Each structure stands twice: as C-alpha cells, then as structure tokens.
Amino acid sequence: MSEYIPSPREWVADQVELYEGSGGTDGLTLRDTGLPVIIVTNRGSKTGAIRKTPLMRAMDGSNYILVASQGGAPKNPRWYANLKAEPNVEIRDETQTHSMRVREVVDSVERKRLWDIAVAAYPPYQEYQDKTDRVIPVFIAETI
Ligand code: F42
C-alpha cells in the first residue's frame, strides 16, 4: 500500500478530507459555486505515492471529463503528468467510487464536443482557456 500525500494547497487538502472522510456526503461542491466536484485518486509519476485531486464534475454519459485547467495558469497541473504516466484511476462521485482509465482527448472534433460539455457544467473553464496560451488538456475517464 503506497503512502497518501495530501495536496500542499490547504483548501484542496481540506476538501479531500471532508469529502472522503464523510464517505462522499459532505464537501461535495466547489466553495460557494454550489457546483459538484469529484475526487480523482491517482499515483504520482515520480514518487508512486497516492494523490487525490478534486475536479469539477462534467459527464459524458457515464464517463467523466477531466479538465486540467488549474485556473488558467500558464503550466499544466502536476496531475496532468501523473495521469499521462498512470492512466488507471479511481473516481469518487459522492458516495460511489469507480475504477476508470483515462486518456487525453487529442482528436480535435472529440475534444471540442467534450470541451463544450465541460464548459456547460463549469462556465469558468472558458475564461481560463481565454487567459492562457496553452491548450487546456481534456481527459475522458472510461469504465475499465
Ligand atoms: N483543478 C483543475 O485543474 N481543474 C478542475 O476542474 C479543478 C476543480 C477543483 C474543484 C475543487 C477543488 O478543491 C480543487 C479543484 N481543482 C481543479 C484544483 C486541483 O485539485 C489541483 O489542486 C490543481 O489542479 C493543481 O494540481 P497539481 O497536481 O499541480 O497540484 C499541486 C498543488 C500539487 O498538489 N502538487 C503536489 C506537490 O507536492 O507539489 C503534487 C506533486 C506531484 O503530483 N508529484 C508527482 C509525484 O510523483 O508524486 C510528480 C509529478 C510530475 O511532475 O511528474
């Protein structure tokens, strides 16, 4: 069993603790937006440690769309490299957990379709894309 390393960002680590500690009944939304959040559990690509990353919930059927926006920061979040290296993840959506495999969506037509769903679920993603030069990566998580 690998070590779990909490996020160094306190508000993120606190949300994970509340969400997971309550079995998915508390801490389910992003701050005061009221919009739903999922928790992605994955492995660090260098440390092999367990990482837990809250992301907005955007769904395509029963698949989850993961958007590596990091608030429109110039660089991809670290979890981007982690998911590229180890695509098998667990996704907690409230009280349910799912073993899933992620892939980065590189086909432009597929990416556009999923991007539009993600922006409908969480409109600030578009503002984040508009303020950064990088193309924000989009993953799709599919049931194994
Ligand atoms: N971030 C998003 O990008 N998209 C979202 O939709 C989103 C929603 C969201 C909702 C609620 C919430 O609480 C947070 C939310 N966030 C969202 C923020 C998200 O959870 C992450 O905190 C953010 O994207 C930054 O991700 P990060 O992986 O860069 O996290 C940093 C702060 C971090 O935790 N770094 C660690 C560290 O110690 O610096 C982890 C480092 C790491 O993963 N190391 C790897 C390892 O091997 O362990 C190596 C990585 C490598 O480079 O190979």
Short mmCIF file of C-alpha atoms and ligand atoms in Angstrom, two decimals:
data_model
loop_
_atom_site.label_atom_id
_atom_site.label_comp_id
_atom_site.label_asym_id
_atom_site.label_seq_id
_atom_site.Cartn_x
_atom_site.Cartn_y
_atom_site.Cartn_z
CA MET A 1 0.00 0.00 0.00
CA SER A 2 1.53 3.32 -1.08
CA GLU A 3 1.69 6.41 1.03
CA TYR A 4 -1.00 9.05 0.54
CA ILE A 5 0.45 12.54 0.14
CA PRO A 6 -2.15 15.30 0.60
CA SER A 7 -2.11 18.35 -1.67
CA PRO A 8 0.18 21.13 -0.40
CA ARG A 9 -2.72 23.52 -1.04
CA GLU A 10 -4.60 23.65 2.21
CA TRP A 11 -8.07 24.37 0.76
CA VAL A 12 -7.69 21.44 -1.64
CA ALA A 13 -6.43 19.04 1.05
CA ASP A 14 -9.29 20.17 3.32
CA GLN A 15 -11.87 19.47 0.64
CA VAL A 16 -10.46 15.98 0.05
CA GLU A 17 -10.51 15.26 3.78
CA LEU A 18 -14.11 16.41 4.16
CA TYR A 19 -15.34 14.67 1.00
CA GLU A 20 -13.59 11.34 1.59
CA GLY A 21 -13.85 11.44 5.37
CA SER A 22 -17.64 11.77 5.13
CA GLY A 23 -17.90 8.88 2.65
CA GLY A 24 -18.99 11.34 -0.02
CA THR A 25 -21.79 13.11 1.84
CA ASP A 26 -20.08 16.41 2.69
CA GLY A 27 -17.74 18.86 0.91
CA LEU A 28 -19.24 17.93 -2.45
CA THR A 29 -19.16 21.31 -4.19
CA LEU A 30 -16.61 23.96 -5.11
CA ARG A 31 -16.63 26.62 -2.44
CA ASP A 32 -19.63 28.91 -2.90
CA THR A 33 -20.43 27.94 -6.52
CA GLY A 34 -22.63 25.02 -5.47
CA LEU A 35 -21.26 23.08 -8.44
CA PRO A 36 -20.40 19.41 -7.96
CA VAL A 37 -16.89 18.08 -7.52
CA ILE A 38 -15.40 14.59 -7.92
CA ILE A 39 -12.21 13.23 -6.36
CA VAL A 40 -9.66 11.56 -8.63
CA THR A 41 -7.25 9.21 -6.87
CA ASN A 42 -4.11 8.54 -8.86
CA ARG A 43 -0.42 7.82 -8.49
CA GLY A 44 2.41 10.33 -8.57
CA SER A 45 4.51 9.67 -11.68
CA LYS A 46 7.79 10.14 -9.81
CA THR A 47 7.03 9.24 -6.21
CA GLY A 48 4.48 6.49 -6.88
CA ALA A 49 2.56 7.99 -3.96
CA ILE A 50 -1.22 8.22 -3.87
CA ARG A 51 -2.52 11.63 -4.85
CA LYS A 52 -6.09 12.88 -4.57
CA THR A 53 -7.26 15.64 -6.85
CA PRO A 54 -10.68 17.28 -6.63
CA LEU A 55 -12.02 18.32 -10.05
CA MET A 56 -15.32 19.67 -11.32
CA ARG A 57 -17.84 17.01 -12.35
CA ALA A 58 -18.58 17.07 -16.07
CA MET A 59 -20.17 13.98 -17.56
CA ASP A 60 -20.48 12.41 -20.97
CA GLY A 61 -22.95 9.60 -20.33
CA SER A 62 -21.32 7.58 -17.55
CA ASN A 63 -17.83 8.84 -18.45
CA TYR A 64 -16.17 11.74 -16.68
CA ILE A 65 -14.49 14.66 -18.44
CA LEU A 66 -11.38 15.87 -16.59
CA VAL A 67 -10.17 19.37 -17.42
CA ALA A 68 -6.57 20.27 -16.49
CA SER A 69 -7.36 23.96 -16.20
CA GLN A 70 -5.64 24.91 -12.97
CA GLY A 71 -7.42 28.25 -13.05
CA GLY A 72 -5.86 29.16 -16.42
CA ALA A 73 -2.30 29.07 -15.02
CA PRO A 74 0.47 29.06 -17.66
CA LYS A 75 1.53 25.47 -16.88
CA ASN A 76 -0.40 22.24 -16.71
CA PRO A 77 -1.13 20.98 -13.21
CA ARG A 78 1.18 18.25 -11.93
CA TRP A 79 -1.65 15.73 -12.06
CA TYR A 80 -1.56 16.03 -15.86
CA ALA A 81 1.84 14.25 -15.92
CA ASN A 82 0.62 11.79 -13.32
CA LEU A 83 -2.38 10.75 -15.43
CA LYS A 84 -0.31 10.50 -18.61
CA ALA A 85 2.10 8.15 -16.82
CA GLU A 86 -0.53 6.11 -14.96
CA PRO A 87 -3.98 6.26 -16.51
CA ASN A 88 -5.70 3.89 -14.10
CA VAL A 89 -7.52 5.94 -11.51
CA GLU A 90 -10.34 5.77 -9.03
CA ILE A 91 -13.05 8.37 -9.24
CA ARG A 92 -15.23 9.15 -6.27
CA ASP A 93 -18.53 10.79 -7.17
CA GLU A 94 -20.33 11.44 -3.91
CA THR A 95 -20.93 8.01 -2.32
CA GLN A 96 -19.92 5.99 -5.40
CA THR A 97 -16.40 5.01 -6.43
CA HIS A 98 -15.46 3.82 -9.90
CA SER A 99 -12.27 2.22 -11.25
CA MET A 100 -11.60 4.01 -14.51
CA ARG A 101 -8.96 4.51 -17.16
CA VAL A 102 -8.27 7.96 -18.51
CA ARG A 103 -6.98 9.08 -21.89
CA GLU A 104 -6.13 12.53 -23.10
CA VAL A 105 -8.50 13.58 -25.86
CA VAL A 106 -6.36 14.74 -28.78
CA ASP A 107 -8.82 14.42 -31.67
CA SER A 108 -10.00 18.00 -32.24
CA VAL A 109 -13.62 17.09 -33.00
CA GLU A 110 -13.92 14.86 -29.94
CA ARG A 111 -12.14 17.44 -27.78
CA LYS A 112 -14.49 20.22 -28.91
CA ARG A 113 -17.55 18.12 -28.13
CA LEU A 114 -16.27 17.27 -24.64
CA TRP A 115 -14.99 20.81 -24.03
CA ASP A 116 -18.45 22.21 -24.70
CA ILE A 117 -19.99 19.79 -22.19
CA ALA A 118 -17.35 20.73 -19.63
CA VAL A 119 -17.93 24.48 -20.11
CA ALA A 120 -21.68 23.97 -19.74
CA ALA A 121 -21.00 22.18 -16.43
CA TYR A 122 -18.47 24.79 -15.24
CA PRO A 123 -18.51 28.02 -17.30
CA PRO A 124 -15.25 29.47 -15.86
CA TYR A 125 -13.29 26.84 -17.86
CA GLN A 126 -13.81 29.08 -20.91
CA GLU A 127 -12.41 32.11 -19.08
CA TYR A 128 -9.40 30.01 -18.05
CA GLN A 129 -8.80 28.96 -21.68
CA ASP A 130 -9.11 32.56 -22.84
CA LYS A 131 -6.46 33.78 -20.40
CA THR A 132 -3.77 31.14 -21.07
CA ASP A 133 -1.63 30.38 -24.13
CA ARG A 134 -1.65 26.63 -23.53
CA VAL A 135 -4.45 24.50 -24.89
CA ILE A 136 -6.04 23.20 -21.72
CA PRO A 137 -5.80 19.40 -21.71
CA VAL A 138 -9.01 17.38 -21.59
CA PHE A 139 -9.15 13.75 -20.45
CA ILE A 140 -12.01 11.32 -20.66
CA ALA A 141 -12.32 8.73 -17.90
CA GLU A 142 -13.95 5.49 -19.02
CA THR A 143 -15.00 2.44 -17.03
CA ILE A 144 -12.43 -0.33 -17.21
N1 F42 B 1 -8.09 21.91 -10.90
C1 F42 B 1 -8.22 21.74 -12.21
O1 F42 B 1 -7.21 21.76 -12.94
N2 F42 B 1 -9.44 21.54 -12.78
C2 F42 B 1 -10.59 21.50 -12.04
O2 F42 B 1 -11.69 21.25 -12.58
C3 F42 B 1 -10.47 21.71 -10.62
C4 F42 B 1 -11.59 21.71 -9.77
C5 F42 B 1 -11.41 21.78 -8.38
C6 F42 B 1 -12.50 21.69 -7.52
C7 F42 B 1 -12.33 21.69 -6.16
C8 F42 B 1 -11.04 21.79 -5.64
O3 F42 B 1 -10.88 21.74 -4.30
C9 F42 B 1 -9.94 21.90 -6.46
C10 F42 B 1 -10.10 21.91 -7.86
N3 F42 B 1 -9.01 21.99 -8.72
C11 F42 B 1 -9.18 21.88 -10.08
C12 F42 B 1 -7.64 22.12 -8.20
C13 F42 B 1 -6.97 20.73 -8.30
O4 F42 B 1 -7.49 19.87 -7.31
C14 F42 B 1 -5.43 20.83 -8.14
O5 F42 B 1 -5.12 21.27 -6.84
C15 F42 B 1 -4.80 21.76 -9.15
O6 F42 B 1 -5.21 21.41 -10.46
C16 F42 B 1 -3.31 21.70 -9.08
O7 F42 B 1 -2.90 20.37 -9.32
P1 F42 B 1 -1.40 19.91 -9.05
O8 F42 B 1 -1.30 18.44 -9.30
O9 F42 B 1 -0.44 20.79 -9.77
O10 F42 B 1 -1.36 20.18 -7.50
C17 F42 B 1 -0.28 20.80 -6.88
C18 F42 B 1 -0.62 21.94 -5.96
C19 F42 B 1 0.18 19.70 -6.03
O11 F42 B 1 -0.58 19.09 -5.31
N4 F42 B 1 1.41 19.44 -6.16
C20 F42 B 1 1.97 18.40 -5.38
C21 F42 B 1 3.29 18.92 -4.89
O12 F42 B 1 3.78 18.38 -3.92
O13 F42 B 1 3.77 19.93 -5.47
C22 F42 B 1 1.93 17.15 -6.16
C23 F42 B 1 3.16 16.88 -6.95
C24 F42 B 1 3.04 15.59 -7.72
O14 F42 B 1 1.97 15.13 -8.15
N5 F42 B 1 4.19 14.96 -7.92
C25 F42 B 1 4.27 13.80 -8.72
C26 F42 B 1 4.68 12.60 -7.92
O15 F42 B 1 5.39 11.73 -8.44
O16 F42 B 1 4.21 12.49 -6.78
C27 F42 B 1 5.22 14.06 -9.88
C28 F42 B 1 4.53 14.91 -10.90
C29 F42 B 1 5.40 15.08 -12.12
O17 F42 B 1 5.67 16.24 -12.47
O18 F42 B 1 5.79 14.09 -12.74
#
